[in-house]
Amino acid sequence: MSRLLSAEFYKLWKSVGFRVCYIVFAGRDILYLLLVRFLGNVIGVQFDGLTQFEYLLISFSGSSVSGMLFGFVAASLITSDYKSRDMQCAIAQGHSRGHILISKIIVYVVAVWILAAEDVLIYLVGGSIIGGFGKPFTASVLGYMLRAVLCEGFVMTMLYMTCVFIAFAFTSKAASVSLNILVFFVLNMGLGIVSMIAKSDKLDDILTYLPLDSVKEMGARDIDWSHAGISLAVAAVYGAAMISATWLMFRKRDLR
């Protein structure tokens, strides 16, 4: 298992797809902060670091754009092993399919958290440079920030197990990336349309428990734990279901 993990982390370090996403994330963040500074100068308002931190967690992590980018990372890390026959070689060397799957998931989760950490740091540091931090850095503020990052990070990680499933399901990188774009775009648009058409408070409440929506809830300053606790449990079940579905499919795949 340790050899598999070492090999997977080496692939992550060398992955062109991961580097592209890293640059795209950083470029988007820096461009956004420059636009925020320009807008702030125009309207006479400075957007501080804490405000930018809150905005990032509430607005971006459950968006279709983030789903597309994290799907691209999954496709880059997983589908290439089908083409290069690394999967078959690992099995021939005596590694179990279970260990191969676990190592892929671990490295993918690390990649997701690296990209997410980059986002948080650029928004927080950049926003603080532009407009100051915004509030005294107390234990309460630190507690909120840690809670928001950990809770949202957990839901986000479980949500993007969808990308792992899609990447294992398709041996083509292009097909995997395209389907991820379609899935997250359709989900975001579909949930919005359903909410508007149904016009049901009960349905709206149910939708807020789903990871695509609840991931945004975790970044709020004031959080209702009776609701957030259920959302975290739903995310855990969803992530486990995606991993189980991936395992069942991968276990039966002919890799000769």
Coordinates of C-alpha atoms in Angstrom, one line a residue:
M1 CA 0.0 0.0 0.0
S2 CA 2.8 2.4 0.9
R3 CA 4.4 1.8 -2.5
L4 CA 1.1 2.5 -4.3
L5 CA 0.7 5.8 -2.3
S6 CA 4.2 6.9 -3.1
A7 CA 3.7 6.2 -6.8
E8 CA 0.3 8.1 -6.7
F9 CA 1.7 11.1 -5.0
Y10 CA 4.6 11.2 -7.5
K11 CA 2.0 11.2 -10.3
L12 CA 0.1 14.0 -8.6
W13 CA 3.4 16.0 -8.4
K14 CA 4.0 15.4 -12.1
S15 CA 0.4 15.7 -13.2
V16 CA -0.1 18.4 -15.9
G17 CA -3.8 18.4 -15.2
F18 CA -3.3 19.2 -11.6
R19 CA -0.8 22.0 -12.4
V20 CA -3.2 23.5 -14.9
C21 CA -6.0 23.5 -12.3
Y22 CA -3.6 25.0 -9.7
I23 CA -2.7 27.8 -12.1
V24 CA -6.4 28.3 -13.1
F25 CA -7.5 28.5 -9.5
A26 CA -4.7 31.0 -8.6
G27 CA -5.2 33.1 -11.7
R28 CA -9.0 33.3 -11.1
D29 CA -8.5 34.3 -7.5
I30 CA -6.0 37.0 -8.2
L31 CA -8.1 38.4 -11.0
Y32 CA -11.1 38.5 -8.7
L33 CA -9.2 40.3 -6.0
L34 CA -7.9 42.9 -8.5
L35 CA -11.5 43.5 -9.7
V36 CA -12.7 43.7 -6.1
R37 CA -10.1 46.4 -5.4
F38 CA -11.0 48.3 -8.5
L39 CA -14.7 48.1 -7.6
G40 CA -14.0 49.1 -4.0
N41 CA -12.1 52.2 -5.2
V42 CA -15.0 53.1 -7.5
I43 CA -17.8 52.8 -4.9
G44 CA -15.7 53.8 -1.9
V45 CA -15.9 50.4 -0.1
Q46 CA -13.1 48.2 1.0
F47 CA -13.8 44.5 1.1
D48 CA -11.7 43.0 3.9
G49 CA -10.1 39.6 4.3
L50 CA -12.7 38.1 6.5
T51 CA -15.5 39.2 4.1
Q52 CA -13.6 37.6 1.2
F53 CA -13.2 34.4 3.3
E54 CA -16.9 34.2 3.9
Y55 CA -17.7 34.9 0.3
L56 CA -15.5 32.2 -0.9
L57 CA -16.9 29.5 1.3
I58 CA -20.5 30.5 0.7
S59 CA -20.4 31.1 -3.1
F60 CA -17.8 28.9 -4.7
S61 CA -17.4 25.5 -3.2
G62 CA -20.7 24.1 -4.3
S63 CA -20.7 25.8 -7.8
S64 CA -20.7 24.0 -11.1
V65 CA -17.3 25.6 -11.9
S66 CA -15.6 24.0 -8.9
G67 CA -17.3 20.6 -9.8
M68 CA -15.9 20.9 -13.4
L69 CA -12.4 21.7 -12.1
F70 CA -12.3 19.0 -9.5
G71 CA -13.7 16.6 -12.1
F72 CA -10.8 17.5 -14.4
V73 CA -8.3 16.7 -11.6
A74 CA -10.0 13.3 -11.0
A75 CA -9.8 12.5 -14.8
S76 CA -6.2 13.5 -14.9
L77 CA -5.2 11.3 -12.0
I78 CA -7.3 8.3 -12.8
T79 CA -8.1 7.8 -16.5
S80 CA -4.5 8.2 -17.6
D81 CA -3.7 4.9 -15.7
Y82 CA -6.1 3.0 -17.9
K83 CA -4.3 4.3 -21.1
S84 CA -0.8 3.7 -19.7
R85 CA -1.9 0.3 -18.3
D86 CA -0.6 1.3 -14.8
M87 CA -3.7 -0.3 -13.4
Q88 CA -2.9 -3.6 -15.0
C89 CA 0.7 -3.4 -13.9
A90 CA -0.2 -2.7 -10.3
I91 CA -2.5 -5.7 -10.3
A92 CA 0.2 -7.9 -11.9
Q93 CA 2.6 -6.9 -9.2
G94 CA 0.2 -8.2 -6.6
H95 CA -1.6 -5.1 -5.4
S96 CA -5.3 -5.6 -4.7
R97 CA -8.0 -3.6 -6.5
G98 CA -9.1 -2.3 -3.1
H99 CA -5.7 -0.9 -2.3
I100 CA -5.5 0.7 -5.8
L101 CA -8.9 2.4 -5.3
I102 CA -8.0 3.6 -1.7
S103 CA -4.7 5.0 -2.9
K104 CA -6.4 6.9 -5.7
I105 CA -9.1 8.3 -3.4
I106 CA -6.5 9.4 -0.8
V107 CA -4.3 11.2 -3.4
Y108 CA -7.4 12.8 -5.0
V109 CA -8.6 14.1 -1.6
V110 CA -5.2 15.6 -0.9
A111 CA -5.3 17.3 -4.4
V112 CA -8.7 18.7 -3.7
W113 CA -7.6 20.1 -0.3
I114 CA -4.5 21.6 -1.8
L115 CA -6.6 23.5 -4.4
A116 CA -9.1 24.5 -1.7
A117 CA -6.3 25.7 0.6
E118 CA -4.9 27.8 -2.2
D119 CA -8.3 29.4 -2.7
V120 CA -8.7 30.2 1.0
L121 CA -5.2 31.6 1.5
I122 CA -5.4 33.9 -1.6
Y123 CA -8.8 35.2 -0.7
L124 CA -7.9 35.7 3.0
V125 CA -4.4 37.1 2.5
G126 CA -5.2 39.1 -0.6
G127 CA -8.4 40.5 0.9
S128 CA -6.5 41.5 4.1
I129 CA -3.8 43.3 2.1
I130 CA -6.5 45.2 0.2
G131 CA -8.8 46.1 3.0
G132 CA -7.4 44.8 6.3
F133 CA -8.6 41.7 8.1
G134 CA -11.9 43.4 9.1
K135 CA -12.2 42.3 12.8
P136 CA -10.0 41.7 15.8
F137 CA -8.5 38.2 15.4
T138 CA -10.1 36.6 18.5
A139 CA -10.5 33.0 19.5
S140 CA -14.1 33.2 18.4
V141 CA -13.2 34.3 14.9
L142 CA -10.5 31.6 14.7
G143 CA -13.0 29.0 15.9
Y144 CA -15.5 30.1 13.2
M145 CA -12.8 29.9 10.5
L146 CA -11.6 26.5 11.5
R147 CA -15.1 25.1 11.8
A148 CA -16.1 26.5 8.5
V149 CA -13.1 25.1 6.6
L150 CA -13.4 21.6 8.3
C151 CA -17.2 21.2 7.9
E152 CA -17.3 22.6 4.4
G153 CA -14.2 20.7 3.4
F154 CA -15.8 17.4 4.6
V155 CA -19.0 18.1 2.6
M156 CA -17.0 19.2 -0.4
T157 CA -14.9 16.0 -0.3
M158 CA -17.9 13.8 -0.1
L159 CA -19.6 15.7 -2.9
Y160 CA -16.7 15.3 -5.2
M161 CA -16.5 11.5 -4.8
T162 CA -18.9 11.9 -7.8
C163 CA -15.8 12.9 -9.8
V164 CA -13.9 9.8 -8.7
F165 CA -16.8 7.5 -9.7
I166 CA -17.1 9.2 -13.2
A167 CA -13.3 8.9 -13.7
F168 CA -13.3 5.2 -12.8
A169 CA -16.3 4.6 -15.0
F170 CA -14.7 6.0 -18.2
T171 CA -11.3 5.1 -19.6
S172 CA -11.3 8.2 -21.7
K173 CA -10.1 11.5 -20.1
A174 CA -12.2 13.6 -22.6
A175 CA -15.4 11.6 -21.8
S176 CA -14.8 11.8 -18.1
V177 CA -14.2 15.6 -18.1
S178 CA -17.2 16.2 -20.4
L179 CA -19.5 14.2 -18.2
N180 CA -18.3 16.0 -15.1
I181 CA -19.1 19.3 -16.7
L182 CA -22.5 18.1 -17.8
V183 CA -23.4 16.5 -14.4
F184 CA -22.6 19.5 -12.3
F185 CA -24.1 22.0 -14.7
V186 CA -27.3 20.0 -15.0
L187 CA -27.4 19.4 -11.2
N188 CA -27.0 23.1 -10.4
M189 CA -29.5 24.2 -13.1
G190 CA -31.9 21.3 -12.4
L191 CA -32.1 21.9 -8.6
G192 CA -32.8 25.6 -9.3
I193 CA -35.5 24.9 -11.8
V194 CA -37.2 22.3 -9.5
S195 CA -37.2 24.7 -6.6
M196 CA -38.8 27.4 -8.8
I197 CA -41.4 25.2 -10.4
A198 CA -42.4 23.2 -7.3
K199 CA -42.6 26.3 -5.1
S200 CA -42.8 24.1 -2.0
D201 CA -41.2 25.1 1.3
K202 CA -40.9 21.4 2.3
L203 CA -39.1 20.6 -0.9
D204 CA -36.8 23.6 -0.5
D205 CA -36.0 22.3 3.0
I206 CA -35.1 18.9 1.7
L207 CA -32.9 20.3 -1.1
T208 CA -30.9 22.2 1.5
Y209 CA -29.7 18.9 3.0
L210 CA -28.1 17.8 -0.2
P211 CA -24.3 18.2 -0.5
L212 CA -24.5 20.5 -3.5
D213 CA -26.5 23.0 -1.4
S214 CA -25.4 22.2 2.1
V215 CA -21.7 22.8 1.3
K216 CA -22.5 26.5 1.1
E217 CA -24.3 26.4 4.5
M218 CA -21.2 25.3 6.3
G219 CA -19.4 28.5 5.5
A220 CA -22.0 30.7 7.2
R221 CA -21.0 32.6 10.4
D222 CA -24.2 31.6 12.2
I223 CA -25.0 27.9 11.7
D224 CA -28.0 25.9 12.8
W225 CA -26.5 22.7 14.1
S226 CA -29.8 20.8 14.1
H227 CA -29.9 21.3 10.3
A228 CA -26.1 21.2 9.7
G229 CA -25.7 17.9 11.6
I230 CA -28.2 16.2 9.3
S231 CA -26.5 17.8 6.2
L232 CA -23.1 16.4 7.4
A233 CA -24.7 13.0 7.8
V234 CA -26.3 13.1 4.4
A235 CA -22.9 14.1 2.9
A236 CA -21.2 11.2 4.6
V237 CA -23.8 8.7 3.3
Y238 CA -23.6 10.2 -0.2
G239 CA -19.8 10.0 -0.2
A240 CA -19.9 6.4 1.1
A241 CA -22.5 5.5 -1.6
M242 CA -20.2 6.9 -4.4
I243 CA -17.2 5.1 -3.1
S244 CA -19.2 1.8 -2.8
A245 CA -20.5 2.2 -6.4
T246 CA -17.0 2.9 -7.6
W247 CA -15.7 -0.2 -5.9
L248 CA -18.4 -2.4 -7.3
M249 CA -17.8 -1.2 -10.8
F250 CA -14.0 -1.3 -10.5
R251 CA -14.0 -4.8 -9.0
K252 CA -15.9 -6.2 -12.0
R253 CA -13.9 -4.4 -14.7
D254 CA -11.8 -6.5 -17.0
L255 CA -8.3 -5.2 -16.8
R256 CA -6.5 -7.9 -18.7

